[in-house]
CSV table of C-alpha atoms in Angstrom, one decimal:
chain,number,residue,atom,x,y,z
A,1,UNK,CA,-26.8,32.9,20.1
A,2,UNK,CA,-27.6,34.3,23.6
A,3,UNK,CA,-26.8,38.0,23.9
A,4,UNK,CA,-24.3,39.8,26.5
A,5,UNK,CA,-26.5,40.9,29.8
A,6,UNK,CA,-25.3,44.8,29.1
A,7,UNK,CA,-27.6,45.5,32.0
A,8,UNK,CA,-25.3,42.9,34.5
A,9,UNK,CA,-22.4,44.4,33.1
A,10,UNK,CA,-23.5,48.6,33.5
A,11,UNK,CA,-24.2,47.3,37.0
A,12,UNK,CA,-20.8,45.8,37.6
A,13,UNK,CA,-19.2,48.8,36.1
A,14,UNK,CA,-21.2,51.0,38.1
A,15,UNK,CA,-20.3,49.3,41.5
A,16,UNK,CA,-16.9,49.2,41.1
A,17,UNK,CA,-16.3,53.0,40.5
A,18,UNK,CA,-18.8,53.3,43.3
A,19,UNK,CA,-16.4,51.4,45.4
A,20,UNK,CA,-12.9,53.3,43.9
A,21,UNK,CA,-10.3,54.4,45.9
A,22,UNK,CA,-7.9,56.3,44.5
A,23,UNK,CA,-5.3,56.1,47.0
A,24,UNK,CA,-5.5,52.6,46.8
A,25,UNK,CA,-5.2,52.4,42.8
A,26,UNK,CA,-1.4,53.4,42.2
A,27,UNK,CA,-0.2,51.4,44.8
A,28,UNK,CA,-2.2,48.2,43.3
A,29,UNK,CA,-1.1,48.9,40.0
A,30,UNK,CA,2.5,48.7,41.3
A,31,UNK,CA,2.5,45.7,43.6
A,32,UNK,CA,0.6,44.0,40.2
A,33,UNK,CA,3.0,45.4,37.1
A,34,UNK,CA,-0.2,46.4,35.3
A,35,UNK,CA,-0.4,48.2,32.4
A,36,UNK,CA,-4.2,48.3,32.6
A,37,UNK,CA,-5.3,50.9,35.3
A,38,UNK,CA,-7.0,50.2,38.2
A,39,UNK,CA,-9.9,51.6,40.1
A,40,UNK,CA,-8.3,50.6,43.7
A,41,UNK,CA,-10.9,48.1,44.9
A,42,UNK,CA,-9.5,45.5,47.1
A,43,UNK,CA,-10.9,42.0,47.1
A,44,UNK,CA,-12.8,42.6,50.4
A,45,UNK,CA,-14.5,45.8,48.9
A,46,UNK,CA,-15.4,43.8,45.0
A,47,UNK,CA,-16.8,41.2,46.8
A,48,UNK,CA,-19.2,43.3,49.1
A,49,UNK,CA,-19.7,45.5,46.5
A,50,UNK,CA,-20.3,42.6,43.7
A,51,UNK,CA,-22.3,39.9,45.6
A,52,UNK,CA,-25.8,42.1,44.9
A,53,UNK,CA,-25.5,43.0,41.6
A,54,UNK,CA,-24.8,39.3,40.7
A,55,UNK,CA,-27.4,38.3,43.1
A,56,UNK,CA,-29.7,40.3,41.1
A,57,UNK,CA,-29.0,39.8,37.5
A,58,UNK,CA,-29.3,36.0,37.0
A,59,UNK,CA,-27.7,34.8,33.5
A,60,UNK,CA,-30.6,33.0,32.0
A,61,UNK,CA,-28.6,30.4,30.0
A,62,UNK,CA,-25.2,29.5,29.1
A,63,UNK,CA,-24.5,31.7,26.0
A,64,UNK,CA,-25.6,34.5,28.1
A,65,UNK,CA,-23.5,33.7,30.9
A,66,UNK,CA,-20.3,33.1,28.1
A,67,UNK,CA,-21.2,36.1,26.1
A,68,UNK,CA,-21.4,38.4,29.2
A,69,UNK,CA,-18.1,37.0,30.9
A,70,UNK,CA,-16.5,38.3,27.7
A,71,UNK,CA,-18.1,41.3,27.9
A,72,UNK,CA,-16.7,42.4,31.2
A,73,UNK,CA,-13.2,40.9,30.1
A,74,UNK,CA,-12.3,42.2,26.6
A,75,UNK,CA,-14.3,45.4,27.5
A,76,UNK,CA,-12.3,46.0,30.4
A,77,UNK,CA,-10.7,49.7,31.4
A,78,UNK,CA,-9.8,48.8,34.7
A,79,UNK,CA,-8.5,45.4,36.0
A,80,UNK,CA,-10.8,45.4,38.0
A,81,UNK,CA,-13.6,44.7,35.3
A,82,UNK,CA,-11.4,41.8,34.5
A,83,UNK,CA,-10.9,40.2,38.5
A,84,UNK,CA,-15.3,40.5,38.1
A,85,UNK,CA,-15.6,38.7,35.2
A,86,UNK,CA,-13.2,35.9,36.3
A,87,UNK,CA,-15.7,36.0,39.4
A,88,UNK,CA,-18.7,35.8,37.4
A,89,UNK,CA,-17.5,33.0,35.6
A,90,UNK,CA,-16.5,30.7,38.7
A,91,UNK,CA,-20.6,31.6,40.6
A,92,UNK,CA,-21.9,28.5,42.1
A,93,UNK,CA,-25.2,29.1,39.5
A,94,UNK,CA,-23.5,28.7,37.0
A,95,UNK,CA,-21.3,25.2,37.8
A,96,UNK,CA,-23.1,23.4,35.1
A,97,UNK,CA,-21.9,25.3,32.5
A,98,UNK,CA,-18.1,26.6,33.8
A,99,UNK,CA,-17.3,23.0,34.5
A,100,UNK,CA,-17.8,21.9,31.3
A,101,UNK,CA,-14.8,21.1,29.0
A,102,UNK,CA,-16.5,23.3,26.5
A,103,UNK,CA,-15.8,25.8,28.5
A,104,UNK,CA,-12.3,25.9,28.0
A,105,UNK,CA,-11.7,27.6,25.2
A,106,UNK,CA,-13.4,30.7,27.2
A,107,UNK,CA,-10.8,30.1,30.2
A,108,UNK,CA,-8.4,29.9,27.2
A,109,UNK,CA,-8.9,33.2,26.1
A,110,UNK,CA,-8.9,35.1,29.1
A,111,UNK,CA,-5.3,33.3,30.1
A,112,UNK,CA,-3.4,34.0,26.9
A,113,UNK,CA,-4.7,37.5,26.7
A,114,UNK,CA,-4.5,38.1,30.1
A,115,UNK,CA,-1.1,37.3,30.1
A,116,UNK,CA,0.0,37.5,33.9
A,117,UNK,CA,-0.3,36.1,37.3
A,118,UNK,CA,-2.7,37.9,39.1
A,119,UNK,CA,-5.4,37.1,36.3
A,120,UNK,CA,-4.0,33.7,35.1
A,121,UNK,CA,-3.6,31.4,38.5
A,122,UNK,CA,-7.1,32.5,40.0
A,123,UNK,CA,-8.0,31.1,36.1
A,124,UNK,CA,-6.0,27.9,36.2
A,125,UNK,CA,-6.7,27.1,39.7
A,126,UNK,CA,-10.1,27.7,40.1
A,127,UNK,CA,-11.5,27.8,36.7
A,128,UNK,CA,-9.2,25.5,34.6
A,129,UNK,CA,-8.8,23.0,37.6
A,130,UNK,CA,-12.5,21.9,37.8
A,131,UNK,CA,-13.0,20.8,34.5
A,132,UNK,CA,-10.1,18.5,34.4
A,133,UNK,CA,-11.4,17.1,38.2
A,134,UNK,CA,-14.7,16.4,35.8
A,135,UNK,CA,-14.2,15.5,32.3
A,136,UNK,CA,-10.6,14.0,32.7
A,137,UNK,CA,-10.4,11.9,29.7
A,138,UNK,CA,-11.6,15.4,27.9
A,139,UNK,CA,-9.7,18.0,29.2
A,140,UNK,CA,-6.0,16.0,30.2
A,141,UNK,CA,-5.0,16.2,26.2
A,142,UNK,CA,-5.6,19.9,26.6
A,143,UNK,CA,-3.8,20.2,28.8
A,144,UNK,CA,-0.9,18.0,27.6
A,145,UNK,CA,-1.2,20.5,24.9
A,146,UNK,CA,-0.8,23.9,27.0
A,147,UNK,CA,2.3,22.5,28.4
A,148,UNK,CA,4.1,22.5,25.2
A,149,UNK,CA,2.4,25.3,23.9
A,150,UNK,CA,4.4,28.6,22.6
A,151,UNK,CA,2.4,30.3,24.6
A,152,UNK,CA,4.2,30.9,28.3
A,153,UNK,CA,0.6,31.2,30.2
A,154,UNK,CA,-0.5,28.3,28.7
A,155,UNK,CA,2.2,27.0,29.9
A,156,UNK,CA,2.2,27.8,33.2
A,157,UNK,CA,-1.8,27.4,33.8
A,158,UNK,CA,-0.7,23.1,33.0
A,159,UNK,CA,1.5,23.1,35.1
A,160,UNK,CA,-0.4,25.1,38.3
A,161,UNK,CA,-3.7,24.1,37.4
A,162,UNK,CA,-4.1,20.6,40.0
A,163,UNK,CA,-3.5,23.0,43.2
A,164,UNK,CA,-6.1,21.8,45.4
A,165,UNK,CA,-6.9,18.5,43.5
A,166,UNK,CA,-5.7,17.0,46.6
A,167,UNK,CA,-6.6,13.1,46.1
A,168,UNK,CA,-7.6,13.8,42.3
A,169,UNK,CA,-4.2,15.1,41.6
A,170,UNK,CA,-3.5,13.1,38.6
A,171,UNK,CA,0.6,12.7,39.2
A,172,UNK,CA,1.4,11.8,35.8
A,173,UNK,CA,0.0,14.3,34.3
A,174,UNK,CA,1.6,16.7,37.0
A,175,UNK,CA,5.0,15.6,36.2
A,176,UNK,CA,4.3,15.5,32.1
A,177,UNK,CA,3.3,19.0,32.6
A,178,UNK,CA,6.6,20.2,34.8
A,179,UNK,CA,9.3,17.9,32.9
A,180,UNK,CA,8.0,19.6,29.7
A,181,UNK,CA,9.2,22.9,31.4
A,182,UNK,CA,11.9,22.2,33.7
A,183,UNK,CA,14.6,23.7,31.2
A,184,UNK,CA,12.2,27.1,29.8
A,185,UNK,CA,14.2,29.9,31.5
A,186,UNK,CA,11.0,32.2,32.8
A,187,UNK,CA,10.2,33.4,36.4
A,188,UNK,CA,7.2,32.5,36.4
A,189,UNK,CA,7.7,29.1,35.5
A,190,UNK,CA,9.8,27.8,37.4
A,191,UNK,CA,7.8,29.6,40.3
A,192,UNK,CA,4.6,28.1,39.0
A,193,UNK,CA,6.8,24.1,39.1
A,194,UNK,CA,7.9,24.8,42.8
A,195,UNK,CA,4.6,26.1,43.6
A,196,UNK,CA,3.0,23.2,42.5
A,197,UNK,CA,5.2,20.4,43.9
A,198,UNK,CA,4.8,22.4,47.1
A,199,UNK,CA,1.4,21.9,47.0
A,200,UNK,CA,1.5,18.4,45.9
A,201,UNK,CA,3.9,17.9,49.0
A,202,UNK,CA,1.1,18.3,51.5
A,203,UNK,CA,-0.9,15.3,50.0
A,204,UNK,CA,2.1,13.0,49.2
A,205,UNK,CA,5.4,14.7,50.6
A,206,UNK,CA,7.6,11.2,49.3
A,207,UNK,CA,6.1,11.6,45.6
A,208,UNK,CA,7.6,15.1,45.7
A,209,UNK,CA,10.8,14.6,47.3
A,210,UNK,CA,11.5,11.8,45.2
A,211,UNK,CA,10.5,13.7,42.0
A,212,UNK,CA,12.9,15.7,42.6
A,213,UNK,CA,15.9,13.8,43.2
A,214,UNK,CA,14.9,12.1,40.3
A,215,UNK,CA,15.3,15.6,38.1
A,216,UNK,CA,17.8,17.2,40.6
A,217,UNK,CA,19.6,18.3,37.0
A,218,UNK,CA,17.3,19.5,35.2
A,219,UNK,CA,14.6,21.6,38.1
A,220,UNK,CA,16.4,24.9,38.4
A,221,UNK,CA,17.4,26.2,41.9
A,222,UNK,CA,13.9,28.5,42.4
A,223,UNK,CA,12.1,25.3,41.4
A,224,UNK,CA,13.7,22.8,43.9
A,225,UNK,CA,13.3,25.4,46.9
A,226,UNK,CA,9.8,25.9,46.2
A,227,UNK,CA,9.3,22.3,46.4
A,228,UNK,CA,11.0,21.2,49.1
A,229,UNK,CA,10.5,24.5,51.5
A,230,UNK,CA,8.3,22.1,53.7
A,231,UNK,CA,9.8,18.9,53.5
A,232,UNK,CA,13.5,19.2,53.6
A,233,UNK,CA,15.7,21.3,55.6
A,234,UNK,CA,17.2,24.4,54.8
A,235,UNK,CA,21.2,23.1,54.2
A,236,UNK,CA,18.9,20.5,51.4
A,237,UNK,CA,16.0,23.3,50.2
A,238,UNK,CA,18.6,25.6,49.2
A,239,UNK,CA,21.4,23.7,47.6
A,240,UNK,CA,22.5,23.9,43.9
């Protein structure tokens, strides 16, 4: 079993407090709801301040590269740690292994136990998303399964996670994934159904609108207006 890279993660710990703001921190723990303090590093500043220390501590193997993204995640004092980790795991060098459906139990993790939206859709969208694009047949019943899952975030990461499958958006599974939600009563659920019927919208507007019609009952009022913000008009969007 490969061992964490403590040496990538004392340098990614390093930069980010190099890059703090404390200003900046309270404010982004507001606008977020996070429980978990933050160091007040905007995305701009993690990226410039991150792209050389992963440039220059290359993961030698996938274990490594599992083992460390854990590191940085379940050892995580500020959210930031956690917002690196997720970008660790999605670097172009290591594709071959994040694309795997093996990997999927790791995205797991880090969506049930980090159990909110700014960490769970960049995970679903741009971590959860690829694998079904390229194993399919391996990673659809998985995701069948998050749907239905107790879990909420599991819930909502099946339902979200095709954003930006553009052609490959597998529609069936899409509307599995929201009619096996349509009546949970949670924010972020029916934001996460809008959300991605909106998106879907943009590739295939007449799937969508007729989707809807078809479960006008059952999509609550948040859901339909997300969905149709772009297609229909306003006296249509925002009715019921």
């Amino acid at each position: 079993m490969s061992a964490t890279d403590t040496a990538l993660v004392d340098a990614v710990r390093t930069a980010l407090r190099a890059a703090a703001d404390p200003e900046a921190a309270e404010p982004m723990r507001a606008y977020v709801k996070s429980a978990m303090p933050l160091l007040g590093v905007k995305k701009p500043a993690r990226t410039a301040a991150l792209k050389p220390v992963f440039a220059a501590h290359r993961l030698r193997d996938e274990g490594s590269w599992r083992a460390t993204v854990l590191e940085l995640w379940d050892g995580a004092e500020f959210r930031e740690e956690r917002y690196a980790a997720t970008t660790l795991a999605q670097l172009k060098p290591y594709a071959a292994y994040a694309t795997q459906p093996d990997a999927l139990d790791l995205y797991d993790h880090m969506v049930v136990t980090g159990a909110w939206w700014d960490l769970v859709d960049e995970l679903a969208i741009r971590s959860v998303g690829p694998v079904l694009r390229a194993h399919p047949d391996r990673t659809t019943p998985t995701i069948r399964a998050w749907a239905r899952d107790a879990d909420l975030w599991r819930r909502r990461t099946a339902v979200i996670c095709q954003i930006g499958s553009k052609a490959g958006t597998d529609v069936d599974l899409l509307a599995e994934a929201i009619e096996a939600n349509v009546h949970v009563k949670d924010f972020f659920l029916r934001k996460g159904i809008g959300w991605a019927l909106r998106e879907h919208a943009k590739r295939d507007p007449g799937w969508v609108r007729a989707f809807v019609a078809a479960h006008e009952a059952d999509l609550s009022p948040l859901s339909r207006r997300e969905a149709l913000r772009n297609i229909d008009p306003p006296s249509i969007v925002t009715r019921g």
